[in-house]
Coordinates of N, CA and C in Angstrom, one line a residue:
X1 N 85.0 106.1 154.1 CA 83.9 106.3 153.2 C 82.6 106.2 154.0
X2 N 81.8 107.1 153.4 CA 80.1 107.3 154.2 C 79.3 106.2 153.1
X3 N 78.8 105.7 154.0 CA 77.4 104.6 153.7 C 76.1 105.2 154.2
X4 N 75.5 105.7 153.4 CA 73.7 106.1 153.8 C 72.9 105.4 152.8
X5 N 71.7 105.3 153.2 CA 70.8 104.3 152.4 C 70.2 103.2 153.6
X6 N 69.5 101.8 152.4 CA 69.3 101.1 153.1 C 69.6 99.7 152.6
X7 N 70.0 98.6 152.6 CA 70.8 97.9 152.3 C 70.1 96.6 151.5
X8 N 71.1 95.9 150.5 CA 70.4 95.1 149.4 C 71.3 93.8 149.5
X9 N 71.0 93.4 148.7 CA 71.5 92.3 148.2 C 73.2 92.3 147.5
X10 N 73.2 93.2 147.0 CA 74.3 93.7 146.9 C 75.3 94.7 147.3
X11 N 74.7 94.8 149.0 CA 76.0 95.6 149.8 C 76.7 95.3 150.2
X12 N 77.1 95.9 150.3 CA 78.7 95.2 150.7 C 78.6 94.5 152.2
X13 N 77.6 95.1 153.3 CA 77.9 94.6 154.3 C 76.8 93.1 154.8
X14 N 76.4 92.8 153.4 CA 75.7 91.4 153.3 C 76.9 90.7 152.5
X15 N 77.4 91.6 151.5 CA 78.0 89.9 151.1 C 79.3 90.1 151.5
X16 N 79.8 90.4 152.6 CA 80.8 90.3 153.5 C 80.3 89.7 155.0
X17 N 79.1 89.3 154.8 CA 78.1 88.8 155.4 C 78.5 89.3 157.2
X18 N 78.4 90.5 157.1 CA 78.5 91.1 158.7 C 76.8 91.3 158.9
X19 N 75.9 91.7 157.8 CA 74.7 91.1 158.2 C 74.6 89.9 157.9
X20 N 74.2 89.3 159.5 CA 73.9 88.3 159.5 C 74.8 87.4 160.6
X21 N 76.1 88.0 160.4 CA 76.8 87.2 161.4 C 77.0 88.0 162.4
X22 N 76.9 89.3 162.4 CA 77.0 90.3 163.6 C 75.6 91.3 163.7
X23 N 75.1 92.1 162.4 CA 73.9 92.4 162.9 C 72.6 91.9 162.4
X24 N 71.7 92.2 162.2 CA 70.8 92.2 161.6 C 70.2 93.1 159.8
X25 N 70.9 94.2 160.4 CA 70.2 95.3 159.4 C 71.2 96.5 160.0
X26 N 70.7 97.2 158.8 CA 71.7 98.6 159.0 C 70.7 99.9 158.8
X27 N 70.5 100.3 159.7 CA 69.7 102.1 159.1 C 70.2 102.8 159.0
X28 N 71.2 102.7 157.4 CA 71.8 104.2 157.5 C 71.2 105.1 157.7
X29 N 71.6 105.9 158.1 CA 71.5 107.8 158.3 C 72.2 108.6 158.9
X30 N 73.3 108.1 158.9 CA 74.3 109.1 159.7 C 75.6 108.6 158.8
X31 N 76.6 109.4 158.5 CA 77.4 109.4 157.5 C 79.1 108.8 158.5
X32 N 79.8 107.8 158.5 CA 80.9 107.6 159.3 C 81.4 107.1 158.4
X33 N 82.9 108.2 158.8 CA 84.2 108.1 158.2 C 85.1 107.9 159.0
X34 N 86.0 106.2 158.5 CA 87.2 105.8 159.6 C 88.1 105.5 158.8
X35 N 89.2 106.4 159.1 CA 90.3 106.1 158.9 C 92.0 105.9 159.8
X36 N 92.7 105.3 159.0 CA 94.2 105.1 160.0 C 95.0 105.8 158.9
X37 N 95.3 106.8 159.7 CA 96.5 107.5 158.9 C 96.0 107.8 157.8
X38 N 96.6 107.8 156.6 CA 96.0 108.2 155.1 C 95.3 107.3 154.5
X39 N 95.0 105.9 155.1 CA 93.9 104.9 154.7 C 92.7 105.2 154.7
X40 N 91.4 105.4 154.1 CA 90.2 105.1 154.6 C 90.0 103.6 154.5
X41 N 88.9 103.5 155.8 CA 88.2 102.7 155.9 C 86.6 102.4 154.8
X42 N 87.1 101.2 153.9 CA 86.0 100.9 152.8 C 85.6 99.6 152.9
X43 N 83.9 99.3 152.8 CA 83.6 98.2 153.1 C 84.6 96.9 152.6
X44 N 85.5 95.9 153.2 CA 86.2 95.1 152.3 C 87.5 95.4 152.2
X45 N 88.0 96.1 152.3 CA 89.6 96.8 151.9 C 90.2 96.0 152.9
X46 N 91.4 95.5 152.4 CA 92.4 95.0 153.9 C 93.5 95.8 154.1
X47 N 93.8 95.8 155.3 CA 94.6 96.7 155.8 C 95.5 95.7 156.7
X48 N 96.8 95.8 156.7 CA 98.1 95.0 157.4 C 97.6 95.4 158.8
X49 N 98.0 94.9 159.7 CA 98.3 95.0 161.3 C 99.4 96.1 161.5
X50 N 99.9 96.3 160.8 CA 101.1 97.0 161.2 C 100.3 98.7 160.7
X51 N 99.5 98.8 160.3 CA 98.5 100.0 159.5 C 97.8 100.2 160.6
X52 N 97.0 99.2 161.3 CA 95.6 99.6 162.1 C 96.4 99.6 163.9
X53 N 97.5 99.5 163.8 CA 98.5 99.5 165.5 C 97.8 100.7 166.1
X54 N 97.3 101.8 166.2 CA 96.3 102.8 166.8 C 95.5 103.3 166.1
X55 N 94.5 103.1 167.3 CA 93.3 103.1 167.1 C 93.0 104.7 165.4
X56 N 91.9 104.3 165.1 CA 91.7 105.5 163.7 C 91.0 106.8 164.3
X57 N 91.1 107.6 163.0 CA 90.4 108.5 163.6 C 89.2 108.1 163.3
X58 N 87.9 108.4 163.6 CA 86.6 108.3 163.2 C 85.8 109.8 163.3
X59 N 85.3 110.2 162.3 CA 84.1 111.4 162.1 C 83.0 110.8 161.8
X60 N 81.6 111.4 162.6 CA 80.1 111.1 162.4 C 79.7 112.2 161.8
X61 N 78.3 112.4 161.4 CA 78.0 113.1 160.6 C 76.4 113.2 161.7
X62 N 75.5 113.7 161.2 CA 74.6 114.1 161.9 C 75.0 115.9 162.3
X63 N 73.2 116.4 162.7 CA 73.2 117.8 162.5 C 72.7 118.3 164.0
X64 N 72.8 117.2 164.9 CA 72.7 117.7 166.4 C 73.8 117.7 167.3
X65 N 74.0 118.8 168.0 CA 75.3 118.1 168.9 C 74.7 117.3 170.3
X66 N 72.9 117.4 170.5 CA 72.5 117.3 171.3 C 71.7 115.3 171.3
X67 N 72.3 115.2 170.0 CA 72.1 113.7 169.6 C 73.3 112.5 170.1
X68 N 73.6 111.9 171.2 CA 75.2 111.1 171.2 C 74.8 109.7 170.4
X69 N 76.3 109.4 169.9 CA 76.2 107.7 169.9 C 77.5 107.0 170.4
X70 N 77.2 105.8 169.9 CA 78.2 104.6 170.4 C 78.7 104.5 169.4
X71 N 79.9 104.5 169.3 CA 80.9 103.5 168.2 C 81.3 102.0 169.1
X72 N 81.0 100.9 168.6 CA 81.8 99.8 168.2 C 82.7 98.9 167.5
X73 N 83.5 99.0 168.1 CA 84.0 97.8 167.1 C 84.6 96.4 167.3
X74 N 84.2 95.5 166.5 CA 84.3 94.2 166.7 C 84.9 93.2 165.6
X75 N 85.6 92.3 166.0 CA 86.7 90.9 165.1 C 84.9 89.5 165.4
X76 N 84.2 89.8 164.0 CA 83.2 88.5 164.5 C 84.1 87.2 163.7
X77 N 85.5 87.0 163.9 CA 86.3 86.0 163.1 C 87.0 85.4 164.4
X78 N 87.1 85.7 165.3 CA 88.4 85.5 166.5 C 87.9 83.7 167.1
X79 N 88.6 83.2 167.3 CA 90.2 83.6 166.5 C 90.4 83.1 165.4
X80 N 89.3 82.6 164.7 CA 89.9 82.3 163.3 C 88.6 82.4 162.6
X81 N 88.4 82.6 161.3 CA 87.3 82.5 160.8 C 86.8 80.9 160.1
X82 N 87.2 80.0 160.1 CA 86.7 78.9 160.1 C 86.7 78.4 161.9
X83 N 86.8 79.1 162.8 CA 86.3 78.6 164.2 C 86.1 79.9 165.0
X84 N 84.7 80.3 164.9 CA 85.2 81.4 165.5 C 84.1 81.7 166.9
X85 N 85.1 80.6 167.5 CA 84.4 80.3 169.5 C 84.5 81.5 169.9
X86 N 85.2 83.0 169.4 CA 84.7 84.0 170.5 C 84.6 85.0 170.0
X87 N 83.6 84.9 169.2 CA 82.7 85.6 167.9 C 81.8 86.1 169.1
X88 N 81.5 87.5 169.2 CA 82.5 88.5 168.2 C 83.5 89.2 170.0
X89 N 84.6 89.2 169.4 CA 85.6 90.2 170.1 C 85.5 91.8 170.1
X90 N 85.5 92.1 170.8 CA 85.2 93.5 170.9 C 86.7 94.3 171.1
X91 N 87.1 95.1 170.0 CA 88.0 95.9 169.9 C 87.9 97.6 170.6
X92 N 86.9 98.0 170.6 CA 86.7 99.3 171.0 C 85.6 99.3 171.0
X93 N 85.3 100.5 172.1 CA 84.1 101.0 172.2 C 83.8 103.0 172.6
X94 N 83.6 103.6 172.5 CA 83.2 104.7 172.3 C 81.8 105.4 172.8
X95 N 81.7 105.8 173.7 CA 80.1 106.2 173.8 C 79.8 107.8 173.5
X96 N 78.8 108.3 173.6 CA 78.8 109.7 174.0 C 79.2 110.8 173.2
X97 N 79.7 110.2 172.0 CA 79.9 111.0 170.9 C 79.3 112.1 170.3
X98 N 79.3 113.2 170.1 CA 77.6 114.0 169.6 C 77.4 114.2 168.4
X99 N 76.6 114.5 168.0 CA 76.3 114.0 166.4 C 77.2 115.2 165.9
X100 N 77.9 115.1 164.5 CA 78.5 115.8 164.0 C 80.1 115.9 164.3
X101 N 80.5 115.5 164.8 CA 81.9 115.5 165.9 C 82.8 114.0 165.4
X102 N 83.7 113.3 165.9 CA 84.6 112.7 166.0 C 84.3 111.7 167.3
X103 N 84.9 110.4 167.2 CA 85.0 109.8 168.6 C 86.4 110.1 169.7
X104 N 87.0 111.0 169.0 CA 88.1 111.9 170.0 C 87.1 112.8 171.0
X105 N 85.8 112.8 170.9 CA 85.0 113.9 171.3 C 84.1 112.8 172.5
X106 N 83.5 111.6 172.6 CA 83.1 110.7 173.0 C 83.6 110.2 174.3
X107 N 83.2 108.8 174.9 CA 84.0 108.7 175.8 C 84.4 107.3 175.6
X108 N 85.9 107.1 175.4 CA 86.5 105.8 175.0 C 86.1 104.8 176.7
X109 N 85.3 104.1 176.6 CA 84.9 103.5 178.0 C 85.4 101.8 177.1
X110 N 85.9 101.2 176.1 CA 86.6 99.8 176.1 C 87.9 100.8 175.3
X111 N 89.0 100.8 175.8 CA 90.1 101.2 174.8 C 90.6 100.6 173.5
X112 N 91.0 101.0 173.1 CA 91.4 100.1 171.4 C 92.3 99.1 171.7
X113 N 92.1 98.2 171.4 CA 93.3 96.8 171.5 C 93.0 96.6 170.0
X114 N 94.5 97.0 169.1 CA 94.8 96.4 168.0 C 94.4 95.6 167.3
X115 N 93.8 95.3 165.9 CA 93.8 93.8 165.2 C 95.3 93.3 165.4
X116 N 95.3 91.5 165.8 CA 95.8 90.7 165.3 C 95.7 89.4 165.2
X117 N 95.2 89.3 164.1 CA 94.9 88.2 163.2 C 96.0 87.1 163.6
X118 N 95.8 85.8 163.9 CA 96.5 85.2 163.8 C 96.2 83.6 162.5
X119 N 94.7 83.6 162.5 CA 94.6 82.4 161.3 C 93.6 83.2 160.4
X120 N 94.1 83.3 159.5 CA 93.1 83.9 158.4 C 92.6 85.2 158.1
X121 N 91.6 85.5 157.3 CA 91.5 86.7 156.7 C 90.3 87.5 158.0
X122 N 90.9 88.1 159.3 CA 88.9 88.7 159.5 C 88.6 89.9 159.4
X123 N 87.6 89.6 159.9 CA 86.6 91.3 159.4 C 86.9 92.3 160.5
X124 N 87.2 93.0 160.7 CA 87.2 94.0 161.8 C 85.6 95.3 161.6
X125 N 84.7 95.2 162.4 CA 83.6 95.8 162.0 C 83.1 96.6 162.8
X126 N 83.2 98.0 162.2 CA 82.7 99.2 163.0 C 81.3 99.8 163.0
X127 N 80.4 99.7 164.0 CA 78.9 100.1 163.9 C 78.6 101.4 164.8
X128 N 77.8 102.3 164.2 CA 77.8 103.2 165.2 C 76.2 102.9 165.1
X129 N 76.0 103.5 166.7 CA 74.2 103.2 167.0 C 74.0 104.8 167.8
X130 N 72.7 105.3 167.8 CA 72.8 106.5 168.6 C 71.9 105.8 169.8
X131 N 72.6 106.6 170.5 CA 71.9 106.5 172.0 C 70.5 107.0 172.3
X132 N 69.5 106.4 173.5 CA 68.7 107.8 174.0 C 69.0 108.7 174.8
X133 N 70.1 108.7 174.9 CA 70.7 110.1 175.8 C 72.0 110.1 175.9
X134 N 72.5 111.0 176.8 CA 74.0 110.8 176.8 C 74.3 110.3 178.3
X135 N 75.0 109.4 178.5 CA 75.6 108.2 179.3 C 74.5 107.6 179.9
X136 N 73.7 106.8 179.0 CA 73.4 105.6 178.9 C 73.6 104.6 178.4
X137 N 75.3 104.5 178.2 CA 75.6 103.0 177.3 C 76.7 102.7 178.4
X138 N 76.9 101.5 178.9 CA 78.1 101.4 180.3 C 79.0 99.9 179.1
X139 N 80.1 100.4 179.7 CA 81.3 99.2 179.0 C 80.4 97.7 180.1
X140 N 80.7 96.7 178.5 CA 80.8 95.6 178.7 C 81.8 94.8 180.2
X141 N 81.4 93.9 180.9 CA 82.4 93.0 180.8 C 83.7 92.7 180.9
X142 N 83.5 92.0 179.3 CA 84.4 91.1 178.9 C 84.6 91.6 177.3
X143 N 86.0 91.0 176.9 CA 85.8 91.7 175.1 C 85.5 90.5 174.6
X144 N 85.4 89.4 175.1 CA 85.5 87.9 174.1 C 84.1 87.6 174.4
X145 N 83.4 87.2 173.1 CA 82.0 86.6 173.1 C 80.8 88.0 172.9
X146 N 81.2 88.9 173.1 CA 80.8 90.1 172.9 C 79.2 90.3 171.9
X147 N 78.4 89.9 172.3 CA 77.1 90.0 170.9 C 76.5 91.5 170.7
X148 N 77.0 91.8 169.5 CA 76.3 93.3 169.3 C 74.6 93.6 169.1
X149 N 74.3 92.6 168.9 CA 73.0 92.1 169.1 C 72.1 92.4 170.3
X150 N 72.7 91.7 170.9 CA 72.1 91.6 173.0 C 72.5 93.0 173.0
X151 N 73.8 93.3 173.1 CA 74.0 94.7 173.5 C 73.1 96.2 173.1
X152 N 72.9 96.2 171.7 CA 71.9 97.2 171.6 C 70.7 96.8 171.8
X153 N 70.5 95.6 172.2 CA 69.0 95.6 172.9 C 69.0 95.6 173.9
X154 N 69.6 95.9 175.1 CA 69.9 95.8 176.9 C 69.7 97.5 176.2
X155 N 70.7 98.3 175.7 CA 70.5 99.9 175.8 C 69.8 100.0 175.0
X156 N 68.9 99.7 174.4 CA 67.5 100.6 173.5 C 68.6 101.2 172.0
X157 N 69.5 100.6 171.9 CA 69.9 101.1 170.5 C 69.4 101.1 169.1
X158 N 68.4 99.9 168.8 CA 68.0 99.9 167.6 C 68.9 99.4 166.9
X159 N 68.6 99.1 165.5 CA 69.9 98.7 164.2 C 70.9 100.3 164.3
X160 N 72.3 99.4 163.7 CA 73.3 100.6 163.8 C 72.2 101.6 162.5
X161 N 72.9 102.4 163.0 CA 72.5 103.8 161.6 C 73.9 104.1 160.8
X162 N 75.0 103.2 160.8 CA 76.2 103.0 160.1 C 77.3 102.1 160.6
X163 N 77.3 101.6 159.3 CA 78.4 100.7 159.6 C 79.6 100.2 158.6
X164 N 80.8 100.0 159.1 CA 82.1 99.8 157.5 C 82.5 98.7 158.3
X165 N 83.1 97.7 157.5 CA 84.4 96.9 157.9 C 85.3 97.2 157.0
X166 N 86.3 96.6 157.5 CA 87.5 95.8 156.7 C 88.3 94.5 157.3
X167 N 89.2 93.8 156.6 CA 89.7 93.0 155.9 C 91.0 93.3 156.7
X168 N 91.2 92.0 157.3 CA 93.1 91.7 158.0 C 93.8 90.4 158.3
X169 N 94.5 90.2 157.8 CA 95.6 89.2 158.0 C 96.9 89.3 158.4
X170 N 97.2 88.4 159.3 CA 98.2 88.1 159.8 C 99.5 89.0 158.6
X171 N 100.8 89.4 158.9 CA 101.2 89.7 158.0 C 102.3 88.7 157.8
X172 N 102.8 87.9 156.5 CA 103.7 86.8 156.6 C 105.1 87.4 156.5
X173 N 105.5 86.0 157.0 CA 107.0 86.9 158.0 C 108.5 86.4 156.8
X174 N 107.8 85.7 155.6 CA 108.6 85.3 154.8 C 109.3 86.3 153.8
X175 N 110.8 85.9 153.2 CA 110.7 87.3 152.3 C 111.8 88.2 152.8
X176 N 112.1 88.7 152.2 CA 113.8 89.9 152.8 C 112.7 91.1 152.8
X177 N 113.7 92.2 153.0 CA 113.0 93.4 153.4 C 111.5 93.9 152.5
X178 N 111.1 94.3 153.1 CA 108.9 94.6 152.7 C 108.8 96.1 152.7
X179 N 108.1 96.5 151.6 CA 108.1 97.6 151.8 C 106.8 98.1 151.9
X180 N 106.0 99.0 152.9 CA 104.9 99.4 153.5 C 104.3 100.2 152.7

């Protein structure tokens, strides 16, 4: 699902409080759609581990090819969301994307490492920021401790111009055969 606008009290990405525990603010204006397989990604939706095992597809929206951005994505729950010492984990990263295009089109510079959840419900949360040019964003590091915060402010990113999460838990192992 696309999120454009600008954000209230009643968004979803306040009262799933990723503002606030990961960014600041959101400027929408660029339209991102993530999905796995025939899932979309909607602010809040949970999706099993066994759904999100490779990476999604992602589409940006924008009317330049001559515009790039970053996709990120980050677990601000790891490892658990009542303790979360390595807040935020960094799942992927993407740069170089051009406006209108896909992050198949970008350059995957952190590869996707899977959700998995091992205590509790977390958020897995994807922000795209546009760059001022193209390859000026360099991979992090490290994925653990990860602040999306510092990060767009070392590259001149500004607030994302879009952003979704969702929702994951551990899947329980109780139960005879499950059907997907």
């Amino acid at each position: 699902m696309s999120w454009e606008g600008s954000c209230s009290n009643r968004d979803p990405l306040v009262v799933g409080r990723v503002i606030g525990d990961v960014i600041n603010n959101c400027n929408r204006s660029v339209s991102l759609n993530v999905s796995y397989g025939n899932r979309d990604v909607n602010n809040g939706v949970e999706l099993k581990p066994a759904v999100v095992a490779n990476h999604p597809r992602v589409d940006i929206g924008g009317t330049d090819l001559r515009t790039f951005y970053t996709l990120v994505m980050v677990d601000p729950d790891a490892p658990s969301p009542s303790n979360p010492s390595l807040r935020e984990y960094l799942h992927w990263m993407v740069t170089d994307i051009p406006g209108s295009t896909g992050a198949s089109f970008g350059q995957e510079i952190v590869n996707y490492e899977s959700p998995r959840p091992t205590l509790g419900i977390h958020r897995f949360v994807f922000m795209l920021f546009r760059q001022l040019g193209r390859q000026t964003v360099y991979a992090p590091a490290w994925r653990q401790n990860f602040i999306t915060r510092d990060f767009a402010e070392l590259y001149n990113l500004g607030s994302p111009v879009a952003a979704v999460y969702f929702n994951c838990q551990k899947e329980t192992g109780s139960g005879g055969r499950r059907r997907q």
